PDB file of C-alpha atoms and ligand atoms in Angstrom:
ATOM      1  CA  UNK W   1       0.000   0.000   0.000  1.00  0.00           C
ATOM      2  CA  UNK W   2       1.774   3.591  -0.825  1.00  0.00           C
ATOM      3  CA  UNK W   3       0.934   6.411   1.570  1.00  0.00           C
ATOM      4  CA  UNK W   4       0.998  10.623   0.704  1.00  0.00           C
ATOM      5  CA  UNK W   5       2.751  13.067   3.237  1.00  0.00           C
ATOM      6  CA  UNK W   6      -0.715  13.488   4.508  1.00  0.00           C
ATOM      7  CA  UNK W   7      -2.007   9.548   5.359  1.00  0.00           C
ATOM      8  CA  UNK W   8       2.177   9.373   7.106  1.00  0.00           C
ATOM      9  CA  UNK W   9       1.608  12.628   9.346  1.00  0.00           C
ATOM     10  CA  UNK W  10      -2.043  11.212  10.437  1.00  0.00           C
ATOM     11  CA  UNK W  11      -0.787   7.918  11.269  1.00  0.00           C
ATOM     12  CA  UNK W  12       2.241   9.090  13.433  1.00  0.00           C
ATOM     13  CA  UNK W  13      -0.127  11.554  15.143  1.00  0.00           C
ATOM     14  CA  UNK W  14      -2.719   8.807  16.269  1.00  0.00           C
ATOM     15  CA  UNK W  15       0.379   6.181  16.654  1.00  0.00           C
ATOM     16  CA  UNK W  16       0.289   3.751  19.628  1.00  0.00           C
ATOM     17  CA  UNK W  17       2.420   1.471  18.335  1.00  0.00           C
ATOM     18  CA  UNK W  18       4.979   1.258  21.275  1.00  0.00           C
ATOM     19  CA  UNK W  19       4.853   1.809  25.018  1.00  0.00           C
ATOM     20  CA  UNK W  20       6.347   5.757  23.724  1.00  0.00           C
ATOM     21  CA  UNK W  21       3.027   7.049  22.969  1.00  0.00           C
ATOM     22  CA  UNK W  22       1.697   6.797  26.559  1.00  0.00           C
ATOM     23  CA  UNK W  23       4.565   9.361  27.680  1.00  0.00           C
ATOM     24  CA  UNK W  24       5.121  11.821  24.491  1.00  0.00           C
ATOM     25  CA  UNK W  25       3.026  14.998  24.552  1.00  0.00           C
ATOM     26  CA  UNK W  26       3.285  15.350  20.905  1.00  0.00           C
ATOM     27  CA  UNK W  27       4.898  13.171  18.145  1.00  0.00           C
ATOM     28  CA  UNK W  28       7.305  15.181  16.142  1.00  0.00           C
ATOM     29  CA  UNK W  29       6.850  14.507  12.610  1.00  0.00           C
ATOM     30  CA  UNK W  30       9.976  14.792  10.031  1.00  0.00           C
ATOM     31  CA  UNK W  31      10.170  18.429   8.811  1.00  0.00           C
ATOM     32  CA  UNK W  32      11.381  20.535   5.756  1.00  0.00           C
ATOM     33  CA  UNK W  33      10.784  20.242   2.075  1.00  0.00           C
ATOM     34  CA  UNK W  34       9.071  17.360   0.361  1.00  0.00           C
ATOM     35  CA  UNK W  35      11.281  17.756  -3.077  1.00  0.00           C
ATOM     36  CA  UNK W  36      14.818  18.188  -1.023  1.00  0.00           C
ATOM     37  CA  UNK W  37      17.478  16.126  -2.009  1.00  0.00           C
ATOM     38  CA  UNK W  38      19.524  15.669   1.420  1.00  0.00           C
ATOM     39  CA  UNK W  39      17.927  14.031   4.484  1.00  0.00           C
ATOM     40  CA  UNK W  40      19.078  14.424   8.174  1.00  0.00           C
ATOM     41  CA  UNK W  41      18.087  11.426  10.299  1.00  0.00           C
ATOM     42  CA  UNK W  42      18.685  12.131  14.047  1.00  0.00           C
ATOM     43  CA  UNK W  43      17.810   9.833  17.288  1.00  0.00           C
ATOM     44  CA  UNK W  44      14.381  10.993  18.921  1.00  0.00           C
ATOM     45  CA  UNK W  45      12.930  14.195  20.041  1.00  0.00           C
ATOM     46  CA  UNK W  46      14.381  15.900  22.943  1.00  0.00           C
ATOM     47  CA  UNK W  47      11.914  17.164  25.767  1.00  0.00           C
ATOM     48  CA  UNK W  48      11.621  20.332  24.353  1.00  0.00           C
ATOM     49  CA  UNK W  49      11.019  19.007  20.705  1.00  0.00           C
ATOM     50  CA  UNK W  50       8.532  16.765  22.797  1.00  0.00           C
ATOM     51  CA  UNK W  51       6.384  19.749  23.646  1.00  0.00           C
ATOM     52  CA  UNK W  52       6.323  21.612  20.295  1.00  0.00           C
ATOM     53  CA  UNK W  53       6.089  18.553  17.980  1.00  0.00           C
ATOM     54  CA  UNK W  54       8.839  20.104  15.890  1.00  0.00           C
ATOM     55  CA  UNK W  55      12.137  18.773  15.583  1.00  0.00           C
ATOM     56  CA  UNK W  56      15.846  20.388  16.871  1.00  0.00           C
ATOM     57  CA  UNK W  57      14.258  23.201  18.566  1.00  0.00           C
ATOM     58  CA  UNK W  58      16.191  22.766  21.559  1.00  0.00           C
ATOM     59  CA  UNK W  59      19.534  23.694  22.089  1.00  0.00           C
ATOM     60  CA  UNK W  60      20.769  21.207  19.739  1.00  0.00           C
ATOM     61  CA  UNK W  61      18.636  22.615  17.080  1.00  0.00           C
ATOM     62  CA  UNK W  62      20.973  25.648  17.992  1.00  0.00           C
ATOM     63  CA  UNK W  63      23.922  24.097  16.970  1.00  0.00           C
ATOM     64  CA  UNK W  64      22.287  22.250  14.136  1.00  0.00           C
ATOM     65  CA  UNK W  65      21.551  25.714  13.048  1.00  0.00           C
ATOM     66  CA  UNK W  66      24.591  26.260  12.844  1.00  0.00           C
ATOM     67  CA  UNK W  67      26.142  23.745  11.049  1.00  0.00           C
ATOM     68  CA  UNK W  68      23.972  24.337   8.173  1.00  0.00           C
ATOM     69  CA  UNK W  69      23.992  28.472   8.282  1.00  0.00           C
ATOM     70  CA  UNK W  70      28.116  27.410   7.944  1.00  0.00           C
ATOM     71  CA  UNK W  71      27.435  25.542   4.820  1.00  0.00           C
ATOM     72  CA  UNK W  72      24.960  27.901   3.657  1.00  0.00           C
ATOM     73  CA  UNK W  73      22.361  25.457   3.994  1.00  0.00           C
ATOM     74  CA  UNK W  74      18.979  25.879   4.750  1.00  0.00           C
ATOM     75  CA  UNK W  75      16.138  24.207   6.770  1.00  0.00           C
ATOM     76  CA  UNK W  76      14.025  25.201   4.428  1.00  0.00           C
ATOM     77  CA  UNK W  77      15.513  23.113   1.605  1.00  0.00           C
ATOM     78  CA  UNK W  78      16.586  19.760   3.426  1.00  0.00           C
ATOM     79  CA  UNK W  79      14.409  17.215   5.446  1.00  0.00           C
ATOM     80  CA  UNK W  80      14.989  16.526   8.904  1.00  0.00           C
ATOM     81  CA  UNK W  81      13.646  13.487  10.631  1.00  0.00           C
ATOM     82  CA  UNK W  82      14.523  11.116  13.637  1.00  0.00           C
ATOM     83  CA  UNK W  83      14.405   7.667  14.268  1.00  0.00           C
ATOM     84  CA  UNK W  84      12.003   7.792  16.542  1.00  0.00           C
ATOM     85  CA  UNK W  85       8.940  10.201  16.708  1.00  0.00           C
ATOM     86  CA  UNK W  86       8.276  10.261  20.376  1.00  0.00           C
ATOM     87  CA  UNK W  87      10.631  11.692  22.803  1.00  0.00           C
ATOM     88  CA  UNK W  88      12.300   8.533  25.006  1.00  0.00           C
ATOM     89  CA  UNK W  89      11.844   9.768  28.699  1.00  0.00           C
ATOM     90  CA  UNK W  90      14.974  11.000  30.043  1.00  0.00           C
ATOM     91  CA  UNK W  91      16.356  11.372  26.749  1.00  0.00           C
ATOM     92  CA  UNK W  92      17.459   7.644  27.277  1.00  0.00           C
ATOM     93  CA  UNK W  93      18.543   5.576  23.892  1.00  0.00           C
ATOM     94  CA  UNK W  94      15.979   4.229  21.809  1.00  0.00           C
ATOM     95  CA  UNK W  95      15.028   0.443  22.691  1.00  0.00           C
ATOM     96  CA  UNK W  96      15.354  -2.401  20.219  1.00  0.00           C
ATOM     97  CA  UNK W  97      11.402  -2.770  20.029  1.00  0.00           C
ATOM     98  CA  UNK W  98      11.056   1.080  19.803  1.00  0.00           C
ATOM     99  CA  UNK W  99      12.839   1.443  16.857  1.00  0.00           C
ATOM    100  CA  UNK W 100      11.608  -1.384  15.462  1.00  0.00           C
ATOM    101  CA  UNK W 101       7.737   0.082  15.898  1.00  0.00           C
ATOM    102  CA  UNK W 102       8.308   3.244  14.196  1.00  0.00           C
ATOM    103  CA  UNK W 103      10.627   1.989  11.035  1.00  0.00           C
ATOM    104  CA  UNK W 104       7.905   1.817   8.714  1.00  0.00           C
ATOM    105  CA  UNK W 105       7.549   5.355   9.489  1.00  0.00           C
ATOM    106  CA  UNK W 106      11.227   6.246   8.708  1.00  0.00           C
ATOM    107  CA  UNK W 107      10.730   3.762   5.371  1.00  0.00           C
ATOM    108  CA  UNK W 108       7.617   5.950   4.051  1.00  0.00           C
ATOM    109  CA  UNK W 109       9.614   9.409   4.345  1.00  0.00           C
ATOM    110  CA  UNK W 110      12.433   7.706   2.485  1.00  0.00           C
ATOM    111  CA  UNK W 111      10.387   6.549  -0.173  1.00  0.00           C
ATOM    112  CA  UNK W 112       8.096   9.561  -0.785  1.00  0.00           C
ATOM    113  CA  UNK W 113      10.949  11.870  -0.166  1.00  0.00           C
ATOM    114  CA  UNK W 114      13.783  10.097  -2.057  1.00  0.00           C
ATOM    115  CA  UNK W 115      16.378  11.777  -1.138  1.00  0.00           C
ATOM    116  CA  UNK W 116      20.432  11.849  -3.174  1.00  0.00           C
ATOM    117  CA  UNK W 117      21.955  12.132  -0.069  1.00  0.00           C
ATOM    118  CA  UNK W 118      21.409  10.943   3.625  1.00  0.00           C
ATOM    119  CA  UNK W 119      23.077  11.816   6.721  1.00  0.00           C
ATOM    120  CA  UNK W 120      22.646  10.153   9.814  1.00  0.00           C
ATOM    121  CA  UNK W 121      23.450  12.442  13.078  1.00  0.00           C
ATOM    122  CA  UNK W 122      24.892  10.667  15.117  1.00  0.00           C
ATOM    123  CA  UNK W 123      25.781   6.697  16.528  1.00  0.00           C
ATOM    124  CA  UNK W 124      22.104   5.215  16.767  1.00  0.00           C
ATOM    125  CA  UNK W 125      21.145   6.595  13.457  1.00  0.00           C
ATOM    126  CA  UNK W 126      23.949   5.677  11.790  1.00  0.00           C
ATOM    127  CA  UNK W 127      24.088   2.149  13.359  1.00  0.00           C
ATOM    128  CA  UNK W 128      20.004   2.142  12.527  1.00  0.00           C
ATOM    129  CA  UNK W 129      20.349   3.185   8.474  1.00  0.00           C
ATOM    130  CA  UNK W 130      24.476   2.259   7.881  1.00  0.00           C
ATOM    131  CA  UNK W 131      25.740  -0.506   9.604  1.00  0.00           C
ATOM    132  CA  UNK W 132      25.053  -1.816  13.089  1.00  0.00           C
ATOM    133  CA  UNK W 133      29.005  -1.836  13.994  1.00  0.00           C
ATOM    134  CA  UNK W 134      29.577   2.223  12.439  1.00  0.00           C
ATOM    135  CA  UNK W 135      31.915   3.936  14.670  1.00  0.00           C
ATOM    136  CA  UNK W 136      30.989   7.771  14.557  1.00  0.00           C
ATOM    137  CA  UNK W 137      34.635   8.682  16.026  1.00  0.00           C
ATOM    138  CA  UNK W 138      36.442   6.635  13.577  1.00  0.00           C
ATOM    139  CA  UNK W 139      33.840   6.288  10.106  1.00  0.00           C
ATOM    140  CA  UNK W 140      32.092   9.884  10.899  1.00  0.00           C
ATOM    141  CA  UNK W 141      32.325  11.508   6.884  1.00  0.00           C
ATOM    142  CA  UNK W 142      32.724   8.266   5.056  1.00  0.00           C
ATOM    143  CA  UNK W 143      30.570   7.491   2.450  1.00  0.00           C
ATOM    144  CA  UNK W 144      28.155   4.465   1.503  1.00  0.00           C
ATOM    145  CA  UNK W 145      26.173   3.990  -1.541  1.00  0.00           C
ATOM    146  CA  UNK W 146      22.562   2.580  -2.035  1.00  0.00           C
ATOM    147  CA  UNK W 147      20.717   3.025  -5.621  1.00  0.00           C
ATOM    148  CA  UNK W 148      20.723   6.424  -6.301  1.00  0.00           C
ATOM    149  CA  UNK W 149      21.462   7.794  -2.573  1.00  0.00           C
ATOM    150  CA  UNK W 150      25.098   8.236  -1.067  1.00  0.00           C
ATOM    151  CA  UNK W 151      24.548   8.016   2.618  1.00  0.00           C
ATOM    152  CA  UNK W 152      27.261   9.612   5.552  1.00  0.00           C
ATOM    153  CA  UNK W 153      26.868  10.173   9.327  1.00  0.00           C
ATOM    154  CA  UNK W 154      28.373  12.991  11.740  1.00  0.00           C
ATOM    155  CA  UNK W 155      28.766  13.780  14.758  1.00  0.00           C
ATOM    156  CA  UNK W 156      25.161  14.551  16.498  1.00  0.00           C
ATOM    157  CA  UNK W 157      24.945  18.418  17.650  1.00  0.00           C
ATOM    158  CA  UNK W 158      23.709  17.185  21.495  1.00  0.00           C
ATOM    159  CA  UNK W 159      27.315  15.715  20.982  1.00  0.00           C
ATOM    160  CA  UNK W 160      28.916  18.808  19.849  1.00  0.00           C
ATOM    161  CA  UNK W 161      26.892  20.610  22.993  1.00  0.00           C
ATOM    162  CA  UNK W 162      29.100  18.110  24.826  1.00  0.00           C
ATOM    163  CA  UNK W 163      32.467  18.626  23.604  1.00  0.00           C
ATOM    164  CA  UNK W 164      32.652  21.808  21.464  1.00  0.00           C
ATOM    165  CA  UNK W 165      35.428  20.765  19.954  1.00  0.00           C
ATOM    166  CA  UNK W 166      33.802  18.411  17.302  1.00  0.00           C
ATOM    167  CA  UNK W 167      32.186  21.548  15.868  1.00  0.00           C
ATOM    168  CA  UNK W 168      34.806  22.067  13.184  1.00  0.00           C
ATOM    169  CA  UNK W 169      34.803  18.141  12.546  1.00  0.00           C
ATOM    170  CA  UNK W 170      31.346  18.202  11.945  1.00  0.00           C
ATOM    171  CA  UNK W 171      31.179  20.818   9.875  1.00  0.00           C
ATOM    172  CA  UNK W 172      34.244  19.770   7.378  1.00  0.00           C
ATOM    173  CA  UNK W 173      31.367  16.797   7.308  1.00  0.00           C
ATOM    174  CA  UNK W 174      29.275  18.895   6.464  1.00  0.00           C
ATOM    175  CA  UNK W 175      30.981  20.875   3.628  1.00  0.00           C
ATOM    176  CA  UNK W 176      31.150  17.562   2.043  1.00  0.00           C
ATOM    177  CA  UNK W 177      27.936  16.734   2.356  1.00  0.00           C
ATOM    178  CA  UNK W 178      27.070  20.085   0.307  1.00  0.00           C
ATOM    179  CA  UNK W 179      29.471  18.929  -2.380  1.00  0.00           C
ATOM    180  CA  UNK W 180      28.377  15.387  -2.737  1.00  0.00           C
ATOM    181  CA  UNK W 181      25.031  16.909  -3.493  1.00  0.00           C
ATOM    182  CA  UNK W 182      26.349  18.225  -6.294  1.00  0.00           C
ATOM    183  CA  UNK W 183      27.825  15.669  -7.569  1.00  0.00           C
ATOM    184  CA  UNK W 184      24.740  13.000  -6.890  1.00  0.00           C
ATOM    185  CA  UNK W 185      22.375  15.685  -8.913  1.00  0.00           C
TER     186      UNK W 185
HETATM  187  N1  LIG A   1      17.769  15.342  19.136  1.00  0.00           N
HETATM  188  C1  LIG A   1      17.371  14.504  18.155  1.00  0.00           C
HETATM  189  O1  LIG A   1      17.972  13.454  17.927  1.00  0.00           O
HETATM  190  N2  LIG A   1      16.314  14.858  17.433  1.00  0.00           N
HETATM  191  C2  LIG A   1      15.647  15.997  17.619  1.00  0.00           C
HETATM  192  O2  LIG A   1      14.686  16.238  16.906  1.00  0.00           O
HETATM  193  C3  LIG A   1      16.115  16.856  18.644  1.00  0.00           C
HETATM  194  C4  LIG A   1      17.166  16.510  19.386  1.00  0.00           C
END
């Protein structure tokens, strides 16, 4: 069965398909433009993404902000998604069975969306969508191929928050990124 933008967004807002929906105040949905060509998949919404139902609006939305001003990239023209579309209480790591209940989700955005480039933030999205063994530290800006889409991970901002000093890593990353997109259109 195929699904529109539309029949995805209703499902995830009526989803009770793992423990998750009993705690979130609002799903957060995968954001941006429908026609962009790079997509950003990050963990799960933080608590304050929890409240608004938008994604990176906390302080790692800050830095994320960042990253992408650097690169003269816009939200506007990318998609931004997460793993998960209910904040984990605590901000704890997604469980097995979580992510396991909302991959269809994930599977739909990629399809409808498909997108030339993906780029996993950080080491549960890029062990979700890479490989299960991907080392951010050490494989953080290599690149894998699938079809038509060249796929990367970086450094997540929340870790950035942590240790500043992966900043500048993640945004070489991130310079990249802009020129692979060139070179996948
Ligand atoms: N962290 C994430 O992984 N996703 C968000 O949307 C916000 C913070």
């Amino acid at each position: 069965m195929q699904h529109t933008w539309e029949e995805i967004k209703r499902h995830i807002m009526t989803c009770t398909g793992c423990p998750l929906s009993r705690t979130r105040h609002r799903p957060v949905i995968g954001r941006g433009d429908y026609q962009a060509d790079i997509m950003l998949i990050a963990e799960a919404p933080g608590a304050q993404e929890d409240q608004q139902g938008i994604p990176f609006v906390g302080r790692s939305g800050e830095i994320l902000d960042n990253l992408l001003r650097d690169c003269a990239l816009r939200r506007e023209e990318i998609y931004i998604t997460n793993i998960l579309k209910c904040h984990p209480p605590g901000n704890r790591d997604p469980k097995e069975e979580e992510k396991e209940a909302c991959f269809p989700y994930l599977k739909y955005e990629t399809f409808l969306l498909k997108p030339h480039v993906i780029v996993c933030l950080g080491r549960v999205a890029a062990q979700r969508i890479i490989s299960p063994d991907f080392k951010i530290t050490g494989q953080h800006g290599t690149w894998t191929y699938r079809k038509n889409c060249a796929l990367t991970a970086t450094y997540h901002p929340s870790a950035i928050l942590r240790d500043p000093s992966k900043y500048e890593i993640a945004r070489a990353d991130f310079e990249e990124i802009v020129k692979k997109r060139t070179a996948q259109n």
